[in-house]
Amino acid sequence: MSRNNARPPTAISPTSPCPCGLDGSPFRDCCGSLHSGRTTASTAERLMRSRFSAFAVRDAAYLLKTWHPTTRPSSLQLDPEQLWTRLDILATTEGSPFHTEGTVEFRAHFSVRGRADSQHEHSRFLRDNGQWVYLSPV
């Protein structure tokens, strides 16, 4: 796999509703602020939402940055034909600002060449140097 730092043009602009679906805020004020480093995720769920948005805007650098160093791949190639369309958070355990571990169960909807599909995962998150990071599927 080769690292994909370039962000191809997407239909998501800074003023578009954030792909994470949290509250209808513009991308720049929601997950965009995490991607740019202006803010950090306060909960495991918030990190999960920002990672979904990173897939939607093809921000491989953010995905790698928010992956635990023990499980992070050396590079990441994102499929330019895969369009991430919706995130459903199904359940969370722990993962609050007061925890060091947490899980998020989610369903991420996408399409590839017009064919709709989804990914269902129960993910584990940890704090690393005070920041939430994705560890692995449960």
PDB file of C-alpha atoms in Angstrom:
ATOM      1  CA  MET A   1       0.000   0.000   0.000  1.00  0.00           C
ATOM      2  CA  SER A   2       1.225   3.486  -0.690  1.00  0.00           C
ATOM      3  CA  ARG A   3       0.496   6.458   1.481  1.00  0.00           C
ATOM      4  CA  ASN A   4      -2.196   8.688   0.037  1.00  0.00           C
ATOM      5  CA  ASN A   5      -1.592  12.190   1.422  1.00  0.00           C
ATOM      6  CA  ALA A   6      -3.226  14.006  -1.461  1.00  0.00           C
ATOM      7  CA  ARG A   7      -6.880  14.721  -0.959  1.00  0.00           C
ATOM      8  CA  PRO A   8      -8.796  14.366  -4.213  1.00  0.00           C
ATOM      9  CA  PRO A   9     -11.627  16.817  -4.658  1.00  0.00           C
ATOM     10  CA  THR A  10     -14.744  15.760  -2.788  1.00  0.00           C
ATOM     11  CA  ALA A  11     -18.290  17.043  -2.626  1.00  0.00           C
ATOM     12  CA  ILE A  12     -17.641  18.063   0.992  1.00  0.00           C
ATOM     13  CA  SER A  13     -16.593  21.678   1.440  1.00  0.00           C
ATOM     14  CA  PRO A  14     -15.774  23.468   4.712  1.00  0.00           C
ATOM     15  CA  THR A  15     -19.342  24.792   4.817  1.00  0.00           C
ATOM     16  CA  SER A  16     -21.033  21.458   3.965  1.00  0.00           C
ATOM     17  CA  PRO A  17     -22.763  19.596   6.790  1.00  0.00           C
ATOM     18  CA  CYS A  18     -20.189  17.395   8.489  1.00  0.00           C
ATOM     19  CA  PRO A  19     -20.241  13.797   7.208  1.00  0.00           C
ATOM     20  CA  CYS A  20     -20.199  12.464  10.791  1.00  0.00           C
ATOM     21  CA  GLY A  21     -23.829  13.531  11.215  1.00  0.00           C
ATOM     22  CA  LEU A  22     -23.332  14.731  14.778  1.00  0.00           C
ATOM     23  CA  ASP A  23     -25.453  17.870  14.791  1.00  0.00           C
ATOM     24  CA  GLY A  24     -25.558  19.340  11.303  1.00  0.00           C
ATOM     25  CA  SER A  25     -22.624  21.679  11.976  1.00  0.00           C
ATOM     26  CA  PRO A  26     -20.476  22.683   9.022  1.00  0.00           C
ATOM     27  CA  PHE A  27     -17.526  20.357   8.414  1.00  0.00           C
ATOM     28  CA  ARG A  28     -14.987  23.098   9.294  1.00  0.00           C
ATOM     29  CA  ASP A  29     -16.546  23.584  12.758  1.00  0.00           C
ATOM     30  CA  CYS A  30     -17.112  19.894  13.477  1.00  0.00           C
ATOM     31  CA  CYS A  31     -14.656  17.223  12.301  1.00  0.00           C
ATOM     32  CA  GLY A  32     -12.662  19.702  10.218  1.00  0.00           C
ATOM     33  CA  SER A  33     -11.406  21.298  13.436  1.00  0.00           C
ATOM     34  CA  LEU A  34     -10.065  17.910  14.558  1.00  0.00           C
ATOM     35  CA  HIS A  35      -8.521  17.145  11.164  1.00  0.00           C
ATOM     36  CA  SER A  36      -6.700  20.489  11.176  1.00  0.00           C
ATOM     37  CA  GLY A  37      -5.462  20.029  14.757  1.00  0.00           C
ATOM     38  CA  ARG A  38      -7.377  23.048  16.133  1.00  0.00           C
ATOM     39  CA  THR A  39      -9.183  20.736  18.569  1.00  0.00           C
ATOM     40  CA  THR A  40      -8.891  17.133  19.780  1.00  0.00           C
ATOM     41  CA  ALA A  41     -11.537  14.487  20.360  1.00  0.00           C
ATOM     42  CA  SER A  42     -12.873  14.545  23.919  1.00  0.00           C
ATOM     43  CA  THR A  43     -14.472  11.087  23.686  1.00  0.00           C
ATOM     44  CA  ALA A  44     -13.949   7.819  21.840  1.00  0.00           C
ATOM     45  CA  GLU A  45     -17.216   8.381  19.969  1.00  0.00           C
ATOM     46  CA  ARG A  46     -16.083  11.838  18.864  1.00  0.00           C
ATOM     47  CA  LEU A  47     -12.856  10.323  17.524  1.00  0.00           C
ATOM     48  CA  MET A  48     -14.835   7.624  15.705  1.00  0.00           C
ATOM     49  CA  ARG A  49     -16.989  10.296  14.080  1.00  0.00           C
ATOM     50  CA  SER A  50     -13.932  12.297  13.017  1.00  0.00           C
ATOM     51  CA  ARG A  51     -12.317   9.181  11.553  1.00  0.00           C
ATOM     52  CA  PHE A  52     -15.471   8.450   9.538  1.00  0.00           C
ATOM     53  CA  SER A  53     -15.309  12.022   8.220  1.00  0.00           C
ATOM     54  CA  ALA A  54     -11.644  11.473   7.355  1.00  0.00           C
ATOM     55  CA  PHE A  55     -12.664   8.537   5.169  1.00  0.00           C
ATOM     56  CA  ALA A  56     -15.365  10.709   3.589  1.00  0.00           C
ATOM     57  CA  VAL A  57     -12.926  13.516   2.712  1.00  0.00           C
ATOM     58  CA  ARG A  58     -10.038  11.089   2.027  1.00  0.00           C
ATOM     59  CA  ASP A  59      -7.744  12.407   4.749  1.00  0.00           C
ATOM     60  CA  ALA A  60      -5.374   9.442   5.100  1.00  0.00           C
ATOM     61  CA  ALA A  61      -2.896  11.472   7.164  1.00  0.00           C
ATOM     62  CA  TYR A  62      -5.523  12.081   9.869  1.00  0.00           C
ATOM     63  CA  LEU A  63      -6.503   8.409   9.903  1.00  0.00           C
ATOM     64  CA  LEU A  64      -2.883   7.379  10.427  1.00  0.00           C
ATOM     65  CA  LYS A  65      -2.319  10.076  13.066  1.00  0.00           C
ATOM     66  CA  THR A  66      -5.323   8.849  15.082  1.00  0.00           C
ATOM     67  CA  TRP A  67      -4.355   5.147  14.909  1.00  0.00           C
ATOM     68  CA  HIS A  68      -2.592   3.595  17.911  1.00  0.00           C
ATOM     69  CA  PRO A  69       1.123   3.171  17.136  1.00  0.00           C
ATOM     70  CA  THR A  70       1.060  -0.566  17.936  1.00  0.00           C
ATOM     71  CA  THR A  71      -1.586  -1.338  15.301  1.00  0.00           C
ATOM     72  CA  ARG A  72      -1.142   1.523  12.814  1.00  0.00           C
ATOM     73  CA  PRO A  73      -0.208   0.464   9.282  1.00  0.00           C
ATOM     74  CA  SER A  74       2.843   2.101   7.738  1.00  0.00           C
ATOM     75  CA  SER A  75       0.692   3.534   4.935  1.00  0.00           C
ATOM     76  CA  LEU A  76      -2.906   3.763   3.854  1.00  0.00           C
ATOM     77  CA  GLN A  77      -4.393   3.767   0.371  1.00  0.00           C
ATOM     78  CA  LEU A  78      -7.986   5.027   0.167  1.00  0.00           C
ATOM     79  CA  ASP A  79     -10.182   3.922  -2.725  1.00  0.00           C
ATOM     80  CA  PRO A  80     -11.196   7.048  -4.664  1.00  0.00           C
ATOM     81  CA  GLU A  81     -14.310   5.210  -5.903  1.00  0.00           C
ATOM     82  CA  GLN A  82     -15.579   4.526  -2.379  1.00  0.00           C
ATOM     83  CA  LEU A  83     -17.957   7.248  -1.173  1.00  0.00           C
ATOM     84  CA  TRP A  84     -18.754   7.229   2.548  1.00  0.00           C
ATOM     85  CA  THR A  85     -22.342   8.409   2.958  1.00  0.00           C
ATOM     86  CA  ARG A  86     -23.591   7.954   6.536  1.00  0.00           C
ATOM     87  CA  LEU A  87     -22.479   6.896   9.986  1.00  0.00           C
ATOM     88  CA  ASP A  88     -24.756   5.235  12.540  1.00  0.00           C
ATOM     89  CA  ILE A  89     -23.443   4.946  16.092  1.00  0.00           C
ATOM     90  CA  LEU A  90     -25.091   1.822  17.522  1.00  0.00           C
ATOM     91  CA  ALA A  91     -23.545   1.658  21.012  1.00  0.00           C
ATOM     92  CA  THR A  92     -20.697   2.970  23.145  1.00  0.00           C
ATOM     93  CA  THR A  93     -19.050   1.777  26.341  1.00  0.00           C
ATOM     94  CA  GLU A  94     -16.867   4.012  28.477  1.00  0.00           C
ATOM     95  CA  GLY A  95     -14.795   6.318  26.256  1.00  0.00           C
ATOM     96  CA  SER A  96     -15.786   9.517  28.073  1.00  0.00           C
ATOM     97  CA  PRO A  97     -13.373  12.358  28.913  1.00  0.00           C
ATOM     98  CA  PHE A  98     -12.783  10.541  32.233  1.00  0.00           C
ATOM     99  CA  HIS A  99     -11.905   7.104  30.785  1.00  0.00           C
ATOM    100  CA  THR A 100      -8.727   5.699  29.278  1.00  0.00           C
ATOM    101  CA  GLU A 101     -10.472   3.040  27.156  1.00  0.00           C
ATOM    102  CA  GLY A 102     -13.719   2.830  25.269  1.00  0.00           C
ATOM    103  CA  THR A 103     -15.572   1.017  22.520  1.00  0.00           C
ATOM    104  CA  VAL A 104     -17.845   2.248  19.771  1.00  0.00           C
ATOM    105  CA  GLU A 105     -20.116   0.001  17.752  1.00  0.00           C
ATOM    106  CA  PHE A 106     -21.037   1.569  14.433  1.00  0.00           C
ATOM    107  CA  ARG A 107     -22.325   0.993  10.945  1.00  0.00           C
ATOM    108  CA  ALA A 108     -20.647   3.042   8.220  1.00  0.00           C
ATOM    109  CA  HIS A 109     -22.550   3.298   4.946  1.00  0.00           C
ATOM    110  CA  PHE A 110     -20.784   3.724   1.626  1.00  0.00           C
ATOM    111  CA  SER A 111     -21.119   3.128  -2.075  1.00  0.00           C
ATOM    112  CA  VAL A 112     -18.625   1.917  -4.655  1.00  0.00           C
ATOM    113  CA  ARG A 113     -19.380   2.569  -8.309  1.00  0.00           C
ATOM    114  CA  GLY A 114     -23.040   3.161  -7.419  1.00  0.00           C
ATOM    115  CA  ARG A 115     -23.462  -0.008  -5.333  1.00  0.00           C
ATOM    116  CA  ALA A 116     -24.499   0.690  -1.718  1.00  0.00           C
ATOM    117  CA  ASP A 117     -23.009  -1.313   1.153  1.00  0.00           C
ATOM    118  CA  SER A 118     -22.048  -0.870   4.800  1.00  0.00           C
ATOM    119  CA  GLN A 119     -19.371  -1.836   7.285  1.00  0.00           C
ATOM    120  CA  HIS A 120     -20.407  -2.907  10.788  1.00  0.00           C
ATOM    121  CA  GLU A 121     -17.681  -2.842  13.433  1.00  0.00           C
ATOM    122  CA  HIS A 122     -17.228  -2.747  17.187  1.00  0.00           C
ATOM    123  CA  SER A 123     -14.020  -0.717  17.643  1.00  0.00           C
ATOM    124  CA  ARG A 124     -11.697  -0.296  20.589  1.00  0.00           C
ATOM    125  CA  PHE A 125     -10.150   3.065  21.453  1.00  0.00           C
ATOM    126  CA  LEU A 126      -7.425   4.006  23.956  1.00  0.00           C
ATOM    127  CA  ARG A 127      -5.828   7.180  25.163  1.00  0.00           C
ATOM    128  CA  ASP A 128      -2.244   7.582  23.995  1.00  0.00           C
ATOM    129  CA  ASN A 129      -0.366  10.536  25.469  1.00  0.00           C
ATOM    130  CA  GLY A 130      -3.725  11.998  26.518  1.00  0.00           C
ATOM    131  CA  GLN A 131      -5.328  11.707  23.049  1.00  0.00           C
ATOM    132  CA  TRP A 132      -7.965   9.223  21.921  1.00  0.00           C
ATOM    133  CA  VAL A 133      -6.715   6.839  19.230  1.00  0.00           C
ATOM    134  CA  TYR A 134      -8.227   3.895  17.362  1.00  0.00           C
ATOM    135  CA  LEU A 135      -6.724   0.564  18.458  1.00  0.00           C
ATOM    136  CA  SER A 136      -8.554  -2.254  16.665  1.00  0.00           C
ATOM    137  CA  PRO A 137     -11.819  -4.081  16.148  1.00  0.00           C
ATOM    138  CA  VAL A 138     -13.077  -5.806  19.305  1.00  0.00           C
TER     139      VAL A 138
END
